Amino acid sequence: MLKRVTHSFFILCLMISASAFARGLPELTDLIEQNSPAVVKINTVERTRATRGVPPQYQQDIPDIFRHLLEPRGRERRPVASMGSGFIISEDGYVVTNNHVVEGADQVVVTLTDRREYDAQVIGTDARSDLALLKIDADDLPTASWGNSEDLEVGEWVVAIGSPFGLDYSASAGIVSAMGRSIPNESRENYVPFIQTDVAINPGNSGGPLFNLKGEVVGINSQIYTRSGGSIGLSFAIPASLAQDVVAQLREKGRVDRGWLGVGIQDVDRNMAQAMGLSRPAGALVAQVETGTPAADAGILAGDIITRFDGERIMESGDLPHVVGQTRPGAEVPVDLMRKGKSVRVQVTVGALPGEEEPAQQASVNPSNDVGGRLGLVVEEIPAAVKQRWGVESGVLVKQVVPGKPGARAGLRSGDIVAQLGFDEVKDLDDFQRVAKELPGDELLPIRFFRGGQPTFRTIQIDE
């Protein structure tokens, strides 16, 4: 009798556990059924470019016996096809997808779930956010509704619908793994605070929607981290809050205007936080302020740490481009700073982000015989040619770094240009020698220098 009761109790416990487990998992069938019609498959065709022959100026150097091998063949050019996903946001045929899905395409075809196909017009693209807006000539189309990505929380269930590897309208589910991921693009810009998920996203899913459990679009699937070409549980989506603004601008004017400060920034580490008077590492350290920019006009200085921008807290340097980029040019906003251990607030009139900058040019270094001194740095005046190449107006050029000395421990190298020691600007060799002589010992101090044209902050400590 006791054995029978124990067995029944065990079965009851299993049933209760299974029921509780089932209640903990979301039911996704209705969500997928209701929202799949608004998801589209996008096929693109790009005609391959003509093969370029040898430039005329070099043809005379080629022996006649080999010349025919280097001449373009008369073969027919084959089109290159690719695919992605997207979703309809209006009944009259506006479709959102990724920029990289349609970039360079000569023909874009949108296919609906009922197999209707339409040639699409590219209304506008934005490489910085990897978004594109298309238009098809149709009416009374099923649509997907935007959700608020700001309400997403880590651990929340999300669903992706798209065409991975060309498999039409496949659904996959997972959770939000992290928010606000900064992933620089090929131009080393990071204007998108990506949503990280473990949803299975594969080639072909790009541009497809990421839904919350309410059936609202909270993200646009854009990138994956992979070693094999397939999903390994690291996928990234563009937040709906950013996408809505980009899409609205593309629809209105075919381009996107972004806010711009005109500063070079870097993260604040523990030593830098201590040197700058912060209780812990936080904010974006201003390594350079470009002349004539909104930041310069507002009085922001190299060495300032931006802790808030228009009320938004800046925890890491990557947070600043996100909030500045989403600010409309011309807006006047408050910026909170830490300057030499004190809190400062300035008002900035945000500018418009210009085009991509050219890579910084490298400079050659001329020798000198200066003494390393307390810092272990052999320095000289910056030659005029180097100033012109790097666009640096003041500082001293490092010729040699003495191993084991403070300069070496700070990470300086030959060819760097020292522009600030402690909280003092270094304009020339006299400034450097005076400031280096007055620096206190056994204290972490900031040092600012240029390397390869890029400004960098480190900390330096003189052992005395």
Short mmCIF file of C-alpha atoms in Angstrom, two decimals:
data_model
loop_
_atom_site.label_atom_id
_atom_site.label_comp_id
_atom_site.label_asym_id
_atom_site.label_seq_id
_atom_site.Cartn_x
_atom_site.Cartn_y
_atom_site.Cartn_z
CA MET A 1 0.00 0.00 0.00
CA LEU A 2 2.78 2.42 0.96
CA LYS A 3 4.65 1.56 -2.21
CA ARG A 4 1.57 2.31 -4.32
CA VAL A 5 1.02 5.70 -2.58
CA THR A 6 4.67 6.64 -3.07
CA HIS A 7 4.51 5.74 -6.76
CA SER A 8 1.34 7.83 -7.23
CA PHE A 9 2.86 10.78 -5.43
CA PHE A 10 5.95 10.60 -7.67
CA ILE A 11 3.79 10.63 -10.83
CA LEU A 12 1.80 13.59 -9.48
CA CYS A 13 5.01 15.53 -8.85
CA LEU A 14 6.18 14.87 -12.40
CA MET A 15 2.86 16.07 -13.79
CA ILE A 16 3.01 19.27 -11.72
CA SER A 17 6.63 19.93 -12.79
CA ALA A 18 5.81 19.35 -16.46
CA SER A 19 2.81 21.67 -16.20
CA ALA A 20 4.88 24.40 -14.52
CA PHE A 21 7.59 24.01 -17.16
CA ALA A 22 5.04 24.29 -19.96
CA ARG A 23 3.58 27.45 -18.43
CA GLY A 24 7.06 28.97 -18.36
CA LEU A 25 7.51 28.70 -22.15
CA PRO A 26 5.73 31.13 -24.49
CA GLU A 27 3.10 29.98 -26.97
CA LEU A 28 4.25 31.35 -30.33
CA THR A 29 1.90 29.83 -32.91
CA ASP A 30 -0.58 32.74 -32.98
CA LEU A 31 2.21 35.33 -33.06
CA ILE A 32 3.90 33.66 -36.03
CA GLU A 33 0.66 33.04 -37.90
CA GLN A 34 -0.53 36.64 -37.51
CA ASN A 35 2.76 38.34 -38.38
CA SER A 36 4.26 36.11 -41.10
CA PRO A 37 2.19 37.72 -43.91
CA ALA A 38 3.97 41.05 -43.31
CA VAL A 39 7.42 39.45 -43.70
CA VAL A 40 8.85 39.41 -47.22
CA LYS A 41 11.67 37.71 -49.05
CA ILE A 42 14.03 40.00 -50.98
CA ASN A 43 16.01 38.83 -54.00
CA THR A 44 18.55 41.13 -55.61
CA VAL A 45 20.53 40.99 -58.82
CA GLU A 46 23.78 42.82 -59.43
CA ARG A 47 25.35 42.78 -62.85
CA THR A 48 29.04 42.03 -62.52
CA ARG A 49 31.34 44.81 -63.52
CA ALA A 50 33.38 44.55 -66.69
CA THR A 51 36.85 43.10 -66.30
CA ARG A 52 39.45 45.80 -66.46
CA GLY A 53 42.38 45.32 -68.79
CA VAL A 54 45.92 46.45 -68.23
CA PRO A 55 46.17 50.28 -68.10
CA PRO A 56 47.45 51.74 -71.38
CA GLN A 57 50.54 53.24 -69.76
CA TYR A 58 51.76 49.72 -68.85
CA GLN A 59 50.80 47.88 -72.04
CA GLN A 60 54.03 48.81 -73.79
CA ASP A 61 56.04 46.90 -71.16
CA ILE A 62 54.25 43.59 -71.87
CA PRO A 63 55.92 41.24 -74.40
CA ASP A 64 53.69 40.43 -77.38
CA ILE A 65 53.77 36.71 -76.59
CA PHE A 66 51.96 37.36 -73.25
CA ARG A 67 49.74 40.26 -74.27
CA HIS A 68 46.77 38.09 -75.23
CA LEU A 69 46.71 36.51 -71.77
CA LEU A 70 46.03 39.87 -70.13
CA GLU A 71 43.42 41.18 -72.52
CA PRO A 72 39.73 41.08 -71.38
CA ARG A 73 37.82 38.07 -72.68
CA GLY A 74 34.64 38.43 -74.68
CA ARG A 75 32.66 36.27 -72.24
CA GLU A 76 29.10 37.15 -71.35
CA ARG A 77 28.87 38.82 -67.93
CA ARG A 78 26.89 36.79 -65.41
CA PRO A 79 24.61 38.50 -62.89
CA VAL A 80 25.26 37.99 -59.19
CA ALA A 81 22.16 37.14 -57.14
CA SER A 82 21.71 37.44 -53.38
CA MET A 83 18.83 37.36 -50.95
CA GLY A 84 17.59 38.69 -47.64
CA SER A 85 14.44 39.46 -45.70
CA GLY A 86 12.31 42.47 -44.88
CA PHE A 87 8.89 43.49 -43.59
CA ILE A 88 6.04 45.71 -44.72
CA ILE A 89 5.31 48.79 -42.60
CA SER A 90 2.47 50.37 -44.59
CA GLU A 91 -0.50 49.11 -46.58
CA ASP A 92 0.66 51.04 -49.64
CA GLY A 93 3.91 49.10 -49.93
CA TYR A 94 6.78 50.55 -47.90
CA VAL A 95 9.25 47.81 -46.92
CA VAL A 96 12.15 47.93 -44.44
CA THR A 97 15.30 45.85 -44.83
CA ASN A 98 19.07 46.08 -44.36
CA ASN A 99 21.24 48.34 -46.46
CA HIS A 100 23.67 45.49 -47.12
CA VAL A 101 20.85 43.40 -48.61
CA VAL A 102 20.22 45.88 -51.45
CA GLU A 103 23.56 47.69 -51.67
CA GLY A 104 24.86 47.72 -55.23
CA ALA A 105 21.82 45.89 -56.59
CA ASP A 106 20.58 46.65 -60.09
CA GLN A 107 17.27 44.88 -59.48
CA VAL A 108 15.35 44.28 -56.24
CA VAL A 109 12.39 41.85 -56.16
CA VAL A 110 10.09 41.55 -53.14
CA THR A 111 8.16 38.29 -52.68
CA LEU A 112 5.17 38.02 -50.33
CA THR A 113 4.01 34.93 -48.48
CA ASP A 114 1.27 34.37 -51.08
CA ARG A 115 4.00 34.25 -53.79
CA ARG A 116 3.16 37.61 -55.33
CA GLU A 117 6.31 39.30 -56.64
CA TYR A 118 6.99 43.01 -57.11
CA ASP A 119 9.92 44.98 -58.45
CA ALA A 120 10.94 47.34 -55.66
CA GLN A 121 12.16 50.91 -55.79
CA VAL A 122 14.91 51.84 -53.33
CA ILE A 123 13.64 55.00 -51.62
CA GLY A 124 16.74 55.53 -49.53
CA THR A 125 19.59 53.74 -47.76
CA ASP A 126 21.70 54.49 -44.70
CA ALA A 127 24.99 52.62 -44.41
CA ARG A 128 25.70 53.88 -40.89
CA SER A 129 22.64 52.13 -39.45
CA ASP A 130 22.54 49.40 -42.15
CA LEU A 131 18.93 50.22 -43.03
CA ALA A 132 17.11 50.65 -46.33
CA LEU A 133 13.57 51.66 -47.27
CA LEU A 134 11.92 50.12 -50.35
CA LYS A 135 8.60 50.76 -52.08
CA ILE A 136 6.47 48.31 -54.06
CA ASP A 137 3.43 49.20 -56.15
CA ALA A 138 0.65 47.47 -54.19
CA ASP A 139 -2.26 48.27 -51.88
CA ASP A 140 -4.06 46.71 -48.91
CA LEU A 141 -0.94 44.84 -47.83
CA PRO A 142 -0.49 43.13 -44.44
CA THR A 143 1.72 45.20 -42.14
CA ALA A 144 3.90 44.77 -39.08
CA SER A 145 3.60 47.28 -36.24
CA TRP A 146 6.51 48.92 -34.44
CA GLY A 147 7.15 48.23 -30.77
CA ASN A 148 9.20 50.10 -28.17
CA SER A 149 12.69 48.59 -28.04
CA GLU A 150 13.49 50.78 -25.02
CA ASP A 151 11.20 48.52 -22.96
CA LEU A 152 13.13 45.35 -23.83
CA GLU A 153 14.86 43.57 -20.98
CA VAL A 154 17.61 40.97 -20.92
CA GLY A 155 16.00 37.54 -20.70
CA GLU A 156 12.85 38.55 -22.58
CA TRP A 157 11.62 36.20 -25.31
CA VAL A 158 11.86 37.38 -28.93
CA VAL A 159 11.00 35.79 -32.29
CA ALA A 160 12.65 36.21 -35.70
CA ILE A 161 10.91 35.50 -39.01
CA GLY A 162 12.81 35.50 -42.29
CA SER A 163 14.31 33.41 -45.09
CA PRO A 164 17.57 31.87 -43.83
CA PHE A 165 19.52 30.25 -46.68
CA GLY A 166 16.50 30.96 -48.90
CA LEU A 167 14.12 28.82 -46.81
CA ASP A 168 10.98 30.94 -47.00
CA TYR A 169 9.37 32.40 -43.88
CA SER A 170 11.20 30.41 -41.22
CA ALA A 171 10.66 31.28 -37.57
CA SER A 172 13.14 30.99 -34.69
CA ALA A 173 12.94 32.06 -31.06
CA GLY A 174 15.27 32.92 -28.22
CA ILE A 175 15.93 35.53 -25.58
CA VAL A 176 17.52 38.95 -25.42
CA SER A 177 21.10 38.36 -24.30
CA ALA A 178 22.28 41.96 -23.91
CA MET A 179 21.33 45.53 -24.80
CA GLY A 180 23.29 48.42 -26.25
CA ARG A 181 26.13 46.49 -27.87
CA SER A 182 28.61 48.77 -29.67
CA ILE A 183 29.88 47.09 -32.83
CA PRO A 184 31.87 49.38 -35.16
CA ASN A 185 31.18 49.08 -38.87
CA GLU A 186 33.80 48.90 -41.62
CA SER A 187 34.38 52.65 -41.24
CA ARG A 188 34.97 52.19 -37.48
CA GLU A 189 31.74 54.04 -36.68
CA ASN A 190 29.25 52.77 -34.12
CA TYR A 191 25.99 54.65 -34.29
CA VAL A 192 23.81 51.61 -33.50
CA PRO A 193 23.28 50.26 -29.94
CA PHE A 194 22.58 46.69 -31.08
CA ILE A 195 20.23 44.25 -29.35
CA GLN A 196 22.09 40.96 -28.79
CA THR A 197 20.03 37.76 -28.84
CA ASP A 198 20.58 34.01 -29.02
CA VAL A 199 17.91 33.64 -31.71
CA ALA A 200 19.08 31.44 -34.60
CA ILE A 201 19.89 34.01 -37.31
CA ASN A 202 21.56 32.87 -40.53
CA PRO A 203 22.41 34.34 -43.95
CA GLY A 204 19.08 35.30 -45.54
CA ASN A 205 17.59 36.51 -42.24
CA SER A 206 19.22 39.92 -42.71
CA GLY A 207 16.65 42.69 -42.75
CA GLY A 208 13.93 40.55 -41.21
CA PRO A 209 11.95 41.60 -38.15
CA LEU A 210 12.56 40.68 -34.52
CA PHE A 211 9.24 40.49 -32.63
CA ASN A 212 8.44 40.70 -28.94
CA LEU A 213 5.70 38.47 -27.54
CA LYS A 214 3.11 41.15 -28.30
CA GLY A 215 3.83 40.69 -32.00
CA GLU A 216 5.52 44.09 -32.29
CA VAL A 217 8.74 44.72 -34.21
CA VAL A 218 11.42 45.63 -31.67
CA GLY A 219 14.43 45.09 -33.91
CA ILE A 220 15.75 44.44 -37.41
CA ASN A 221 18.11 41.48 -37.68
CA SER A 222 21.41 42.70 -39.07
CA GLN A 223 24.54 40.81 -38.00
CA ILE A 224 25.79 37.52 -36.60
CA TYR A 225 29.05 36.37 -35.09
CA THR A 226 30.05 33.08 -36.66
CA ARG A 227 33.02 30.89 -37.48
CA SER A 228 31.17 28.52 -39.79
CA GLY A 229 28.84 30.90 -41.63
CA GLY A 230 25.85 29.69 -39.61
CA SER A 231 24.34 30.65 -36.26
CA ILE A 232 26.29 30.07 -33.06
CA GLY A 233 23.85 31.92 -30.81
CA LEU A 234 25.27 35.45 -31.22
CA SER A 235 23.01 37.64 -33.34
CA PHE A 236 22.49 41.38 -33.36
CA ALA A 237 19.45 43.46 -34.24
CA ILE A 238 19.02 47.19 -34.87
CA PRO A 239 16.66 48.62 -32.20
CA ALA A 240 13.23 49.68 -33.41
CA SER A 241 13.56 53.05 -31.66
CA LEU A 242 16.52 53.94 -33.87
CA ALA A 243 15.09 52.27 -36.98
CA GLN A 244 11.83 54.24 -36.82
CA ASP A 245 13.69 57.55 -36.88
CA VAL A 246 15.96 56.44 -39.74
CA VAL A 247 13.03 55.09 -41.77
CA ALA A 248 11.03 58.29 -41.23
CA GLN A 249 13.92 60.39 -42.53
CA LEU A 250 14.49 58.11 -45.51
CA ARG A 251 10.80 58.32 -46.38
CA GLU A 252 10.75 62.10 -46.01
CA LYS A 253 14.01 63.11 -47.71
CA GLY A 254 15.84 59.97 -48.83
CA ARG A 255 18.75 60.53 -46.44
CA VAL A 256 19.52 60.57 -42.71
CA ASP A 257 20.85 63.58 -40.79
CA ARG A 258 22.74 62.79 -37.58
CA GLY A 259 24.04 64.83 -34.72
CA TRP A 260 27.76 65.55 -34.48
CA LEU A 261 30.08 66.92 -31.80
CA GLY A 262 33.51 66.81 -33.42
CA VAL A 263 35.46 64.98 -30.72
CA GLY A 264 37.71 61.96 -30.55
CA ILE A 265 36.89 59.77 -27.55
CA GLN A 266 38.13 56.73 -25.66
CA ASP A 267 37.13 54.61 -22.67
CA VAL A 268 38.02 55.53 -19.10
CA ASP A 269 39.97 52.82 -17.29
CA ARG A 270 40.56 52.49 -13.55
CA ASN A 271 43.80 54.46 -13.52
CA MET A 272 42.35 57.22 -15.66
CA ALA A 273 39.29 57.45 -13.42
CA GLN A 274 41.56 57.86 -10.40
CA ALA A 275 43.66 60.50 -12.13
CA MET A 276 40.57 62.44 -13.22
CA GLY A 277 38.84 62.37 -9.84
CA LEU A 278 36.10 59.80 -10.63
CA SER A 279 34.97 57.24 -8.08
CA ARG A 280 34.87 54.54 -10.77
CA PRO A 281 35.50 54.17 -14.53
CA ALA A 282 32.64 55.75 -16.44
CA GLY A 283 31.99 58.21 -19.24
CA ALA A 284 33.66 59.06 -22.52
CA LEU A 285 37.11 60.64 -22.30
CA VAL A 286 37.62 63.42 -24.84
CA ALA A 287 40.98 62.73 -26.46
CA GLN A 288 40.70 65.41 -29.15
CA VAL A 289 38.48 68.38 -30.00
CA GLU A 290 38.51 69.42 -33.64
CA THR A 291 38.79 73.14 -34.37
CA GLY A 292 35.57 74.88 -35.40
CA THR A 293 33.29 72.03 -34.30
CA PRO A 294 30.21 72.17 -32.01
CA ALA A 295 32.30 70.75 -29.15
CA ALA A 296 34.97 73.41 -29.57
CA ASP A 297 32.37 76.18 -29.79
CA ALA A 298 30.77 74.93 -26.54
CA GLY A 299 34.09 74.98 -24.68
CA ILE A 300 34.63 71.22 -24.40
CA LEU A 301 38.34 70.51 -23.89
CA ALA A 302 40.63 67.56 -24.45
CA GLY A 303 40.81 65.73 -21.13
CA ASP A 304 37.15 66.32 -20.24
CA ILE A 305 35.08 63.25 -19.42
CA ILE A 306 31.53 63.38 -20.76
CA THR A 307 29.23 61.75 -18.22
CA ARG A 308 25.81 62.81 -19.54
CA PHE A 309 24.55 64.03 -22.90
CA ASP A 310 21.10 65.61 -23.01
CA GLY A 311 20.26 63.82 -19.77
CA GLU A 312 21.37 60.40 -21.04
CA ARG A 313 23.99 58.78 -18.86
CA ILE A 314 27.25 57.85 -20.66
CA MET A 315 28.73 54.74 -19.08
CA GLU A 316 31.17 53.81 -21.85
CA SER A 317 32.67 55.75 -24.72
CA GLY A 318 30.57 53.75 -27.18
CA ASP A 319 27.40 55.16 -25.61
CA LEU A 320 28.18 58.71 -26.76
CA PRO A 321 27.94 58.19 -30.56
CA HIS A 322 24.60 56.41 -30.02
CA VAL A 323 22.92 59.34 -28.29
CA VAL A 324 24.66 62.09 -30.27
CA GLY A 325 23.81 60.43 -33.58
CA GLN A 326 20.11 60.28 -32.72
CA THR A 327 20.03 63.98 -31.81
CA ARG A 328 18.77 66.21 -34.59
CA PRO A 329 21.30 68.77 -35.87
CA GLY A 330 20.61 72.25 -34.53
CA ALA A 331 19.30 71.06 -31.16
CA GLU A 332 20.80 72.76 -28.09
CA VAL A 333 21.45 70.21 -25.35
CA PRO A 334 23.20 70.14 -21.95
CA VAL A 335 26.41 68.13 -21.61
CA ASP A 336 27.76 67.17 -18.18
CA LEU A 337 31.54 66.85 -17.84
CA MET A 338 34.24 66.02 -15.33
CA ARG A 339 37.10 68.50 -15.72
CA LYS A 340 40.16 68.29 -13.47
CA GLY A 341 38.09 66.55 -10.80
CA LYS A 342 35.17 69.02 -10.91
CA SER A 343 31.69 68.76 -12.43
CA VAL A 344 31.00 71.15 -15.30
CA ARG A 345 27.91 71.63 -17.48
CA VAL A 346 28.03 73.20 -20.94
CA GLN A 347 25.38 73.83 -23.59
CA VAL A 348 26.12 72.39 -27.02
CA THR A 349 24.41 73.24 -30.29
CA VAL A 350 24.64 69.90 -32.09
CA GLY A 351 26.02 69.97 -35.62
CA ALA A 352 25.31 67.70 -38.61
CA LEU A 353 27.54 64.68 -39.08
CA PRO A 354 29.75 65.20 -42.14
CA GLY A 355 30.90 62.51 -44.57
CA GLU A 356 33.42 59.84 -43.70
CA GLU A 357 36.86 61.15 -42.92
CA GLU A 358 39.99 60.08 -44.73
CA PRO A 359 42.35 57.80 -42.80
CA ALA A 360 44.94 59.64 -40.79
CA GLN A 361 48.28 59.97 -42.53
CA GLN A 362 51.45 58.63 -41.00
CA ALA A 363 54.48 60.81 -40.29
CA SER A 364 58.20 60.20 -40.40
CA VAL A 365 60.31 60.87 -37.35
CA ASN A 366 63.55 62.86 -37.32
CA PRO A 367 66.26 62.13 -34.76
CA SER A 368 67.57 64.40 -31.99
CA ASN A 369 69.84 64.16 -28.99
CA ASP A 370 67.59 65.49 -26.17
CA VAL A 371 67.90 63.99 -22.70
CA GLY A 372 65.15 61.68 -21.37
CA GLY A 373 64.89 63.31 -17.94
CA ARG A 374 62.36 62.29 -15.28
CA LEU A 375 59.96 60.74 -17.77
CA GLY A 376 62.52 58.74 -19.72
CA LEU A 377 61.48 60.43 -22.96
CA VAL A 378 63.88 61.83 -25.52
CA VAL A 379 61.88 64.52 -27.33
CA GLU A 380 62.28 67.28 -29.90
CA GLU A 381 60.30 70.09 -31.50
CA ILE A 382 57.81 68.90 -34.12
CA PRO A 383 59.08 69.56 -37.66
CA ALA A 384 56.78 71.75 -39.73
CA ALA A 385 56.22 68.94 -42.25
CA VAL A 386 55.03 66.59 -39.49
CA LYS A 387 52.65 69.24 -38.13
CA GLN A 388 51.16 69.68 -41.57
CA ARG A 389 50.80 65.95 -42.20
CA TRP A 390 49.12 65.20 -38.88
CA GLY A 391 47.26 68.46 -38.44
CA VAL A 392 48.86 68.92 -35.01
CA GLU A 393 49.59 72.51 -33.99
CA SER A 394 51.59 71.99 -30.79
CA GLY A 395 53.41 69.43 -28.66
CA VAL A 396 56.74 67.63 -28.75
CA LEU A 397 57.84 64.66 -30.82
CA VAL A 398 59.12 61.54 -29.01
CA LYS A 399 62.35 60.28 -30.53
CA GLN A 400 63.25 57.63 -27.96
CA VAL A 401 61.60 55.93 -24.98
CA VAL A 402 63.94 54.74 -22.23
CA PRO A 403 62.94 51.18 -21.12
CA GLY A 404 61.67 50.88 -17.54
CA LYS A 405 61.06 54.62 -17.16
CA PRO A 406 57.66 56.30 -16.61
CA GLY A 407 57.17 57.03 -20.31
CA ALA A 408 57.72 53.40 -21.25
CA ARG A 409 55.36 52.18 -18.51
CA ALA A 410 52.72 54.59 -19.83
CA GLY A 411 52.96 52.91 -23.21
CA LEU A 412 54.57 55.73 -25.21
CA ARG A 413 56.52 54.93 -28.36
CA SER A 414 58.97 56.64 -30.64
CA GLY A 415 57.02 58.85 -33.04
CA ASP A 416 54.28 59.83 -30.57
CA ILE A 417 53.52 63.53 -30.08
CA VAL A 418 53.03 64.54 -26.43
CA ALA A 419 50.43 67.31 -26.18
CA GLN A 420 49.57 67.29 -22.45
CA LEU A 421 51.28 66.33 -19.19
CA GLY A 422 49.15 66.16 -16.09
CA PHE A 423 46.58 68.93 -16.57
CA ASP A 424 48.96 71.25 -18.43
CA GLU A 425 49.11 71.68 -22.18
CA VAL A 426 52.47 71.11 -23.83
CA LYS A 427 52.95 73.58 -26.69
CA ASP A 428 56.68 73.22 -27.32
CA LEU A 429 59.96 71.87 -25.93
CA ASP A 430 60.21 74.60 -23.26
CA ASP A 431 56.72 73.76 -22.02
CA PHE A 432 57.56 70.06 -21.87
CA GLN A 433 60.72 70.58 -19.83
CA ARG A 434 59.01 73.01 -17.43
CA VAL A 435 55.94 70.85 -16.85
CA ALA A 436 57.94 67.61 -16.54
CA LYS A 437 60.10 69.25 -13.89
CA GLU A 438 57.07 70.30 -11.83
CA LEU A 439 55.11 67.03 -12.01
CA PRO A 440 54.52 65.49 -8.56
CA GLY A 441 55.91 62.04 -7.85
CA ASP A 442 54.05 58.87 -6.82
CA GLU A 443 50.76 60.12 -8.32
CA LEU A 444 48.76 58.93 -11.32
CA LEU A 445 48.52 61.75 -13.85
CA PRO A 446 46.99 61.93 -17.33
CA ILE A 447 49.22 62.21 -20.37
CA ARG A 448 47.80 62.98 -23.81
CA PHE A 449 49.61 62.16 -27.04
CA PHE A 450 49.01 61.57 -30.73
CA ARG A 451 49.92 58.29 -32.41
CA GLY A 452 49.54 57.98 -36.14
CA GLY A 453 47.40 61.11 -36.09
CA GLN A 454 45.00 59.68 -33.49
CA PRO A 455 44.73 61.25 -29.99
CA THR A 456 45.14 58.97 -26.98
CA PHE A 457 45.01 59.41 -23.21
CA ARG A 458 47.02 57.28 -20.78
CA THR A 459 48.21 57.68 -17.20
CA ILE A 460 51.81 58.23 -16.14
CA GLN A 461 53.43 58.02 -12.71
CA ILE A 462 56.88 59.26 -11.68
CA ASP A 463 58.45 57.09 -8.99
CA GLU A 464 59.90 59.48 -6.40
#
